[in-house]
Short mmCIF file of C-alpha atoms in Angstrom, two decimals:
data_model
loop_
_atom_site.label_atom_id
_atom_site.label_comp_id
_atom_site.label_asym_id
_atom_site.label_seq_id
_atom_site.Cartn_x
_atom_site.Cartn_y
_atom_site.Cartn_z
CA LEU E 1 97.53 68.22 58.78
CA ALA E 2 98.14 66.90 62.27
CA SER E 3 97.39 68.32 65.65
CA GLY E 4 98.29 67.48 69.21
CA ARG E 5 96.72 68.38 72.53
CA GLY E 6 98.10 68.44 76.04
CA LEU E 7 99.64 71.45 77.73
CA GLY E 8 98.08 73.49 74.93
CA GLY E 9 97.54 72.62 71.30
CA GLN E 10 99.55 72.77 68.08
CA LEU E 11 98.52 72.46 64.44
CA ARG E 12 101.27 71.20 62.13
CA LYS E 13 101.58 70.71 58.38
CA PHE E 14 103.94 68.15 56.80
CA ASP E 15 104.80 67.50 53.16
CA ARG E 16 104.82 64.08 51.45
CA GLN E 17 108.35 63.45 52.70
CA HIS E 18 107.20 64.13 56.29
CA LYS E 19 109.09 67.39 56.41
CA LEU E 20 107.54 69.88 58.81
CA LEU E 21 106.39 72.94 56.88
CA TRP E 22 104.86 75.03 59.65
CA THR E 23 103.41 74.92 63.15
CA LEU E 24 100.57 77.01 64.55
CA SER E 25 100.67 77.05 68.36
CA GLY E 26 97.79 77.70 70.74
CA LEU E 27 99.53 77.19 74.05
CA GLU E 28 98.15 79.67 76.56
CA PHE E 29 94.42 79.59 77.18
CA VAL E 30 93.41 81.69 80.21
CA THR E 31 96.80 82.37 81.71
CA CYS E 32 98.75 85.59 82.10
CA ALA E 33 102.48 85.37 81.46
CA ALA E 34 105.13 87.45 83.21
CA ALA E 35 108.75 88.37 82.51
CA ASP E 36 111.48 87.67 85.04
CA PRO E 37 112.79 91.05 86.28
CA GLY E 38 116.18 89.43 86.87
CA GLN E 39 116.35 87.85 83.39
CA GLU E 40 114.12 89.77 81.00
CA SER E 41 114.37 87.26 78.16
CA ASP E 42 112.70 84.58 80.33
CA VAL E 43 108.91 84.73 80.37
CA PHE E 44 106.80 82.35 82.43
CA SER E 45 103.21 81.27 81.92
CA SER E 46 101.49 78.87 84.30
CA LEU E 47 103.08 75.82 82.65
CA ARG E 48 105.97 77.03 80.50
CA ARG E 49 109.09 79.09 80.18
CA PHE E 50 109.46 81.04 76.95
CA LYS E 51 112.67 82.57 75.63
CA MET E 52 112.19 86.01 74.12
CA ASP E 53 114.12 88.03 71.57
CA TYR E 54 112.72 91.53 71.93
CA ALA E 55 114.65 92.82 68.91
CA ALA E 56 112.92 90.40 66.53
CA GLU E 57 110.00 91.29 64.29
CA PRO E 58 106.60 91.36 66.04
CA GLY E 59 105.28 87.83 66.44
CA ALA E 60 108.65 86.20 65.72
CA GLY E 61 110.55 86.92 68.93
CA TRP E 62 109.48 84.00 71.08
CA ARG E 63 110.10 80.27 71.40
CA GLU E 64 108.89 77.62 73.81
CA ALA E 65 111.89 76.77 75.99
CA ALA E 66 110.65 74.44 78.75
CA VAL E 67 107.65 72.95 80.53
CA THR E 68 107.85 73.79 84.25
CA LEU E 69 105.32 71.22 85.57
CA ASP E 70 106.30 67.71 86.75
CA PRO E 71 103.01 66.03 87.81
CA ARG E 72 104.67 62.72 88.63
CA ARG E 73 107.17 64.07 91.15
CA TYR E 74 104.80 66.75 92.48
CA PRO E 75 101.22 65.45 92.12
CA LEU E 76 99.88 68.05 94.61
CA ASP E 77 101.02 70.93 92.43
CA PRO E 78 97.89 73.10 92.02
CA ARG E 79 98.58 73.31 88.27
CA VAL E 80 97.72 69.62 87.99
CA ARG E 81 94.18 70.49 89.05
CA ASP E 82 93.85 73.81 87.25
CA GLY E 83 96.40 75.40 84.92
CA ASN E 84 94.47 78.66 84.52
CA LEU E 85 96.67 80.95 86.59
CA ALA E 86 97.94 84.50 86.26
CA MET E 87 101.67 84.50 86.96
CA ARG E 88 104.28 86.82 88.41
CA VAL E 89 108.03 86.36 88.86
CA ALA E 90 109.82 87.60 91.96
CA ARG E 91 113.48 87.72 92.96
CA VAL E 92 114.40 87.25 96.63
CA GLY E 93 118.10 87.39 97.36
CA GLY E 94 118.76 86.45 93.76
CA GLN E 95 116.51 83.39 93.95
CA ARG E 96 113.76 83.22 91.35
CA LEU E 97 110.26 82.51 92.62
CA LEU E 98 107.09 82.03 90.63
CA LEU E 99 103.76 83.37 91.94
CA GLY E 100 100.36 82.41 90.59
CA ARG E 101 96.69 83.07 91.16
CA TYR E 102 93.65 81.29 89.78
CA GLN E 103 91.51 82.86 87.07
CA MET E 104 88.87 84.20 89.45
CA GLY E 105 90.06 82.91 92.81
CA SER E 106 91.70 84.52 95.81
CA PRO E 107 94.48 82.04 96.79
CA PHE E 108 98.11 82.77 95.92
CA TRP E 109 100.58 79.98 95.12
CA PHE E 110 104.38 80.13 95.15
CA TRP E 111 106.96 77.93 93.42
CA ARG E 112 110.73 77.64 93.72
CA PHE E 113 112.85 76.14 90.95
CA GLU E 114 114.79 72.91 90.60
CA GLY E 115 116.32 73.35 87.17
CA GLU E 116 113.42 74.00 84.81
CA ILE E 117 110.80 72.54 87.15
CA ALA E 118 108.76 74.87 89.35
CA VAL E 119 108.21 73.14 92.70
CA PRO E 120 105.23 74.16 94.89
CA CYS E 121 106.64 75.70 98.06
CA ALA E 122 104.02 78.02 99.61
CA ALA E 123 100.42 79.15 99.44
CA TRP E 124 98.20 81.83 100.94
CA PHE E 125 94.44 81.38 101.19
CA PRO E 126 93.16 84.80 102.39
CA SER E 127 89.62 83.51 102.84
CA GLY E 128 90.28 79.82 103.37
CA THR E 129 88.53 77.20 101.26
CA ASN E 130 85.66 74.73 101.50
CA ASP E 131 87.52 72.30 99.24
CA ASN E 132 89.49 69.37 100.66
CA TYR E 133 92.51 70.63 98.74
CA PRO E 134 95.17 71.37 99.76
CA PRO E 135 94.99 68.27 101.97
CA GLY E 136 94.79 68.68 105.73
CA HIS E 137 94.39 72.46 105.71
CA PRO E 138 92.94 74.22 108.78
CA LYS E 139 89.61 76.00 108.86
CA GLY E 140 89.54 79.66 107.92
CA ALA E 141 92.32 81.67 106.29
CA PHE E 142 95.72 79.98 106.28
CA ILE E 143 99.29 79.98 104.98
CA TRP E 144 101.32 76.97 103.86
CA SER E 145 105.13 76.96 103.72
CA ASP E 146 106.96 73.82 102.63
CA ALA E 147 109.37 72.93 105.43
CA ASN E 148 110.96 69.74 104.06
CA GLY E 149 111.19 70.56 100.34
CA ASP E 150 108.97 67.73 99.11
CA GLY E 151 106.48 70.02 97.34
CA ALA E 152 103.62 68.45 99.33
CA MET E 153 101.48 69.75 102.17
CA GLN E 154 101.62 68.31 105.69
CA PRO E 155 99.38 69.48 108.58
CA GLU E 156 102.33 70.78 110.62
CA GLU E 157 103.29 73.12 107.76
CA TYR E 158 100.12 75.25 107.97
CA GLN E 159 99.58 78.48 109.89
CA SER E 160 96.28 80.24 110.51
CA ALA E 161 96.20 83.81 109.20
CA PRO E 162 94.01 86.94 109.38
CA ALA E 163 90.90 86.44 107.29
CA GLY E 164 90.32 88.48 104.15
CA TRP E 165 87.02 90.26 103.76
CA PHE E 166 84.44 88.89 101.30
CA THR E 167 86.41 86.65 98.91
CA GLY E 168 89.87 87.96 99.65
CA ASN E 169 90.34 89.34 96.15
CA ALA E 170 91.41 92.70 97.59
CA ALA E 171 94.69 91.02 98.50
CA SER E 172 98.19 91.29 97.09
CA VAL E 173 101.84 90.34 97.60
CA ASP E 174 104.38 93.18 97.55
CA ASP E 175 107.96 93.06 96.30
CA ARG E 176 109.23 92.01 99.74
CA LEU E 177 106.66 89.16 99.77
CA ASP E 178 104.66 90.83 102.56
CA LEU E 179 100.98 89.92 102.29
CA TRP E 180 98.31 92.66 102.13
CA LEU E 181 94.54 92.35 102.42
CA THR E 182 91.35 93.98 103.61
CA THR E 183 90.00 92.48 106.82
CA VAL E 184 86.72 92.77 108.77
CA ASP E 185 85.02 94.76 105.98
CA TRP E 186 85.82 96.62 102.75
CA ARG E 187 84.22 99.91 103.86
CA PRO E 188 85.73 102.80 105.82
CA GLY E 189 84.71 103.00 109.45
CA LYS E 190 84.49 99.21 109.55
CA GLY E 191 87.28 97.63 107.55
CA GLN E 192 91.03 97.51 107.93
CA ILE E 193 94.02 97.09 105.68
CA THR E 194 96.25 94.40 107.12
CA ARG E 195 99.87 93.48 106.47
CA ILE E 196 101.34 90.05 107.22
CA PRO E 197 105.15 90.43 107.20
CA SER E 198 107.50 88.11 105.37
CA LYS E 199 110.12 86.18 107.32
CA GLY E 200 112.18 85.49 104.20
CA LEU E 201 113.02 82.11 102.73
CA ASN E 202 113.51 79.00 104.82
CA ALA E 203 116.24 76.37 104.43
CA VAL E 204 114.59 74.78 101.38
CA GLY E 205 113.94 78.12 99.67
CA ALA E 206 110.24 78.45 100.52
CA PRO E 207 108.73 81.82 101.52
CA THR E 208 107.61 82.10 105.14
CA TRP E 209 105.50 84.63 107.04
CA ASP E 210 104.69 85.67 110.60
CA PRO E 211 100.90 86.02 111.03
CA ALA E 212 101.39 86.78 114.73
CA ALA E 213 103.17 90.01 113.72
CA ALA E 214 100.36 91.20 111.45
CA SER E 215 99.50 94.90 111.70
CA SER E 216 96.47 96.86 110.53
CA ARG E 217 95.32 100.40 109.73
CA PRO E 218 91.74 101.54 109.20
CA ILE E 219 90.53 102.03 105.65
CA PRO E 220 90.77 105.81 105.15
CA ALA E 221 87.45 107.46 105.93
CA ASP E 222 88.09 111.00 104.69
CA THR E 223 88.77 110.51 100.95
CA GLY E 224 85.30 109.58 99.72
CA ILE E 225 85.84 105.81 99.69
CA GLN E 226 82.69 103.69 99.70
CA GLN E 227 84.45 100.34 99.34
CA VAL E 228 87.89 98.99 98.44
CA SER E 229 88.23 96.70 95.41
CA LYS E 230 91.99 96.25 94.95
CA LEU E 231 95.17 97.32 96.71
CA TRP E 232 98.89 97.43 96.02
CA TYR E 233 101.75 98.42 98.32
CA ASP E 234 104.97 99.98 97.06
CA ALA E 235 107.45 98.86 99.70
CA ALA E 236 110.33 101.00 98.42
CA GLY E 237 108.29 104.21 98.57
CA ASP E 238 106.02 103.29 101.51
CA ARG E 239 103.00 104.09 99.31
CA LEU E 240 99.68 102.28 99.26
CA TYR E 241 97.49 102.35 96.16
CA LEU E 242 93.77 101.61 96.53
CA GLY E 243 91.34 100.88 93.73
CA VAL E 244 88.03 102.06 95.17
CA TYR E 245 84.47 103.15 94.57
CA THR E 246 83.69 106.61 95.90
CA ALA E 247 80.63 108.67 96.68
CA ALA E 248 81.33 110.82 93.61
CA GLN E 249 82.04 107.82 91.35
CA PRO E 250 79.99 104.93 92.76
CA LYS E 251 79.54 101.44 91.44
CA LYS E 252 76.84 101.47 88.74
CA ALA E 253 77.61 98.70 86.27
CA ASN E 254 77.53 94.97 86.94
CA GLY E 255 81.02 93.97 88.01
CA TRP E 256 82.82 91.27 89.91
CA GLU E 257 83.05 93.36 93.06
CA GLN E 258 86.52 92.85 94.51
CA GLN E 259 87.71 91.26 91.29
CA ASP E 260 87.60 94.60 89.46
CA CYS E 261 89.66 97.74 89.97
CA GLY E 262 86.98 100.20 91.10
CA THR E 263 86.30 103.60 89.55
CA VAL E 264 89.05 105.58 91.31
CA LEU E 265 92.74 105.02 92.06
CA GLN E 266 94.05 106.68 95.22
CA ARG E 267 97.66 106.97 96.37
CA PHE E 268 98.53 107.25 100.06
CA ASP E 269 102.05 108.28 101.08
CA ASP E 270 103.88 107.34 104.30
CA TRP E 271 101.44 104.50 104.81
CA SER E 272 103.40 102.81 107.61
CA LYS E 273 103.85 106.05 109.58
CA ALA E 274 101.23 108.76 108.99
CA PRO E 275 99.17 108.03 105.87
CA LYS E 276 98.08 110.98 103.77
CA LEU E 277 96.31 111.12 100.43
CA ALA E 278 98.69 112.22 97.65
CA TRP E 279 96.14 112.15 94.82
CA SER E 280 92.87 110.62 93.69
CA SER E 281 92.26 109.90 90.01
CA GLY E 282 89.42 108.39 87.99
CA ILE E 283 90.55 105.11 86.47
CA LEU E 284 88.44 105.55 83.34
CA PRO E 285 85.99 108.17 82.13
CA LEU E 286 82.59 107.13 83.43
CA THR E 287 81.23 107.00 79.86
CA ILE E 288 83.67 104.17 79.18
CA PHE E 289 83.66 102.65 82.68
CA ASN E 290 79.96 101.84 82.75
CA LYS E 291 80.40 99.65 79.66
CA SER E 292 83.90 98.27 80.23
CA ILE E 293 84.86 97.61 83.82
CA PRO E 294 88.62 97.42 84.45
CA ARG E 295 89.43 93.87 85.59
CA ALA E 296 93.17 93.72 86.27
CA TRP E 297 96.15 95.90 87.03
CA ALA E 298 99.91 95.72 87.42
CA PHE E 299 102.34 98.19 88.97
CA ALA E 300 105.87 98.58 87.65
CA GLY E 301 108.31 101.44 88.05
CA ASP E 302 106.51 104.76 87.68
CA TYR E 303 103.29 103.45 86.13
CA CYS E 304 100.16 101.43 86.71
CA PHE E 305 98.84 99.32 83.82
CA ILE E 306 95.08 98.66 83.94
CA GLY E 307 93.46 96.11 81.64
CA TYR E 308 89.86 95.88 80.49
CA THR E 309 87.78 94.87 77.46
CA ARG E 310 86.68 98.06 75.75
CA VAL E 311 84.40 96.31 73.24
CA ALA E 312 83.77 92.65 72.47
CA GLU E 313 86.89 92.32 70.32
CA GLN E 314 89.30 94.77 71.87
CA ALA E 315 91.11 94.23 75.15
CA VAL E 316 93.31 97.21 76.02
CA VAL E 317 95.67 98.36 78.75
CA ASP E 318 95.53 101.94 80.02
CA VAL E 319 98.67 103.57 81.42
CA ILE E 320 98.45 105.71 84.57
CA ARG E 321 101.43 107.76 85.75
CA LEU E 322 102.03 107.25 89.45
CA THR E 323 103.58 110.62 90.17
CA ASP E 324 100.25 112.40 89.70
CA GLY E 325 97.60 109.84 88.67
CA ALA E 326 97.37 111.13 85.10
CA ARG E 327 95.94 108.70 82.54
CA LEU E 328 98.41 108.84 79.63
CA GLY E 329 96.73 106.64 77.03
CA SER E 330 96.16 103.05 75.98
CA LEU E 331 98.13 100.06 74.73
CA MET E 332 95.90 98.50 72.07
CA PRO E 333 95.92 95.44 69.79
CA THR E 334 97.71 96.28 66.56
CA ALA E 335 97.85 94.89 63.02
CA GLU E 336 100.10 92.00 64.10
CA VAL E 337 97.06 90.39 65.76
CA GLY E 338 94.47 91.75 63.33
CA SER E 339 93.75 94.65 65.71
CA VAL E 340 91.28 92.45 67.62
CA THR E 341 91.40 90.27 70.73
CA GLY E 342 89.17 88.16 72.90
CA TRP E 343 88.11 89.01 76.42
CA LEU E 344 90.34 89.80 79.36
CA ASP E 345 88.99 87.09 81.65
CA MET E 346 91.20 87.01 84.76
CA ASN E 347 91.24 89.18 87.84
CA ASP E 348 95.07 89.38 87.65
CA GLY E 349 95.34 89.19 83.87
CA VAL E 350 97.95 91.95 83.42
CA SER E 351 101.64 91.79 84.34
CA ALA E 352 104.43 94.33 83.84
CA ILE E 353 108.09 94.95 84.62
CA ARG E 354 110.38 97.90 84.11
CA ARG E 355 113.35 96.91 81.95
CA ALA E 356 116.97 97.74 82.67
CA ASP E 357 116.92 100.23 79.77
CA GLY E 358 113.98 102.17 81.25
CA GLY E 359 111.31 100.67 79.00
CA TYR E 360 108.47 98.40 80.07
CA LEU E 361 107.19 94.95 79.16
CA VAL E 362 103.43 94.52 79.57
CA PHE E 363 101.62 91.19 79.19
CA LEU E 364 97.87 90.71 78.85
CA GLU E 365 95.78 87.55 79.06
CA GLU E 366 93.18 87.28 76.35
CA ASP E 367 91.17 84.12 75.92
CA TRP E 368 90.88 84.02 72.14
CA MET E 369 93.16 81.81 70.03
CA ALA E 370 94.90 80.64 73.22
CA LYS E 371 97.52 83.34 73.51
CA ASN E 372 98.89 86.31 75.43
CA LEU E 373 99.54 89.76 74.03
CA PHE E 374 102.56 91.76 75.05
CA TRP E 375 103.82 95.25 74.39
CA GLN E 376 107.22 96.88 74.58
CA TRP E 377 106.55 100.42 75.74
CA ARG E 378 108.88 103.31 76.43
CA PRO E 379 107.68 106.50 78.18
CA GLN E 380 108.09 109.71 76.26
CA PRO E 381 110.67 112.08 77.75
#
């Protein structure tokens, strides 16, 4: 038996003639992978691209295709310091961008591609940082956009930005790359929900934003909200989704505050014009919620996918229909993984896309045996 470590681990068995008999891979510890909506067979973790065959037998439909990190050419890549990131893939004008967020942190990082290598090109720190990395950053909340394409940060490439409330975990990036966050406070009557608009990609393919054009609306005060935990904006439908605690369903269990999803999901229509509450729905029954706090969510198509650890060896994803807030059921670990998992241990540890055929791909971080789970799910007619 032989094993190797570095960018994950592999256990290999060889016979007496040095012929490889089998390989057991443990490549993805505390990272959430995501499929490329423009090329569904490509799936990206924080350090790799995988090629998927969704028609293959469960467990056999993947292969490691490339490593996307080049620490020699891009030593300031945040993945050199910490590879534990939850990933998303975005398409802007046909260009593929990679987005990532630390296990428990608030900053967002963005990468463009040069061949197989993901090159750091932008970052958003909603609450700033006390660290000396990235080098030369300003005080307070800031944005970095790479202007010269070198994948490194220079002082003239930073912009100050509106500051996120608390730790900035109630922050998100929509499909247009606009930035959304709570500012001032996370409670109605005090806090605001702020949008920082995207300016598109610059000459080197890096996302840019206009903090001077930021706009804000008060956190709704007439829907029972006590505090906002998470938010997501649907740019195509002009709908804002808030994960909140309410007076009727307050925070009771020990959670991670803005790193969890709250007890209630609320949808607001016409957010940019005249916001109105469309529906309010309990995320989980309180009998379950008080033992298993939802940690992560992902929005895709007509559904929200909310991940949590139901018991010590069972991480699951609940499916909520966005037309009416109905909770349809759960995606659970099946016999292919022994029907058990480890913990869901990331605040953005779920990703999802709607496929061209109307089905969905849902990925879940779980920190046991260094892997991700994924489901192929098709709504019932």
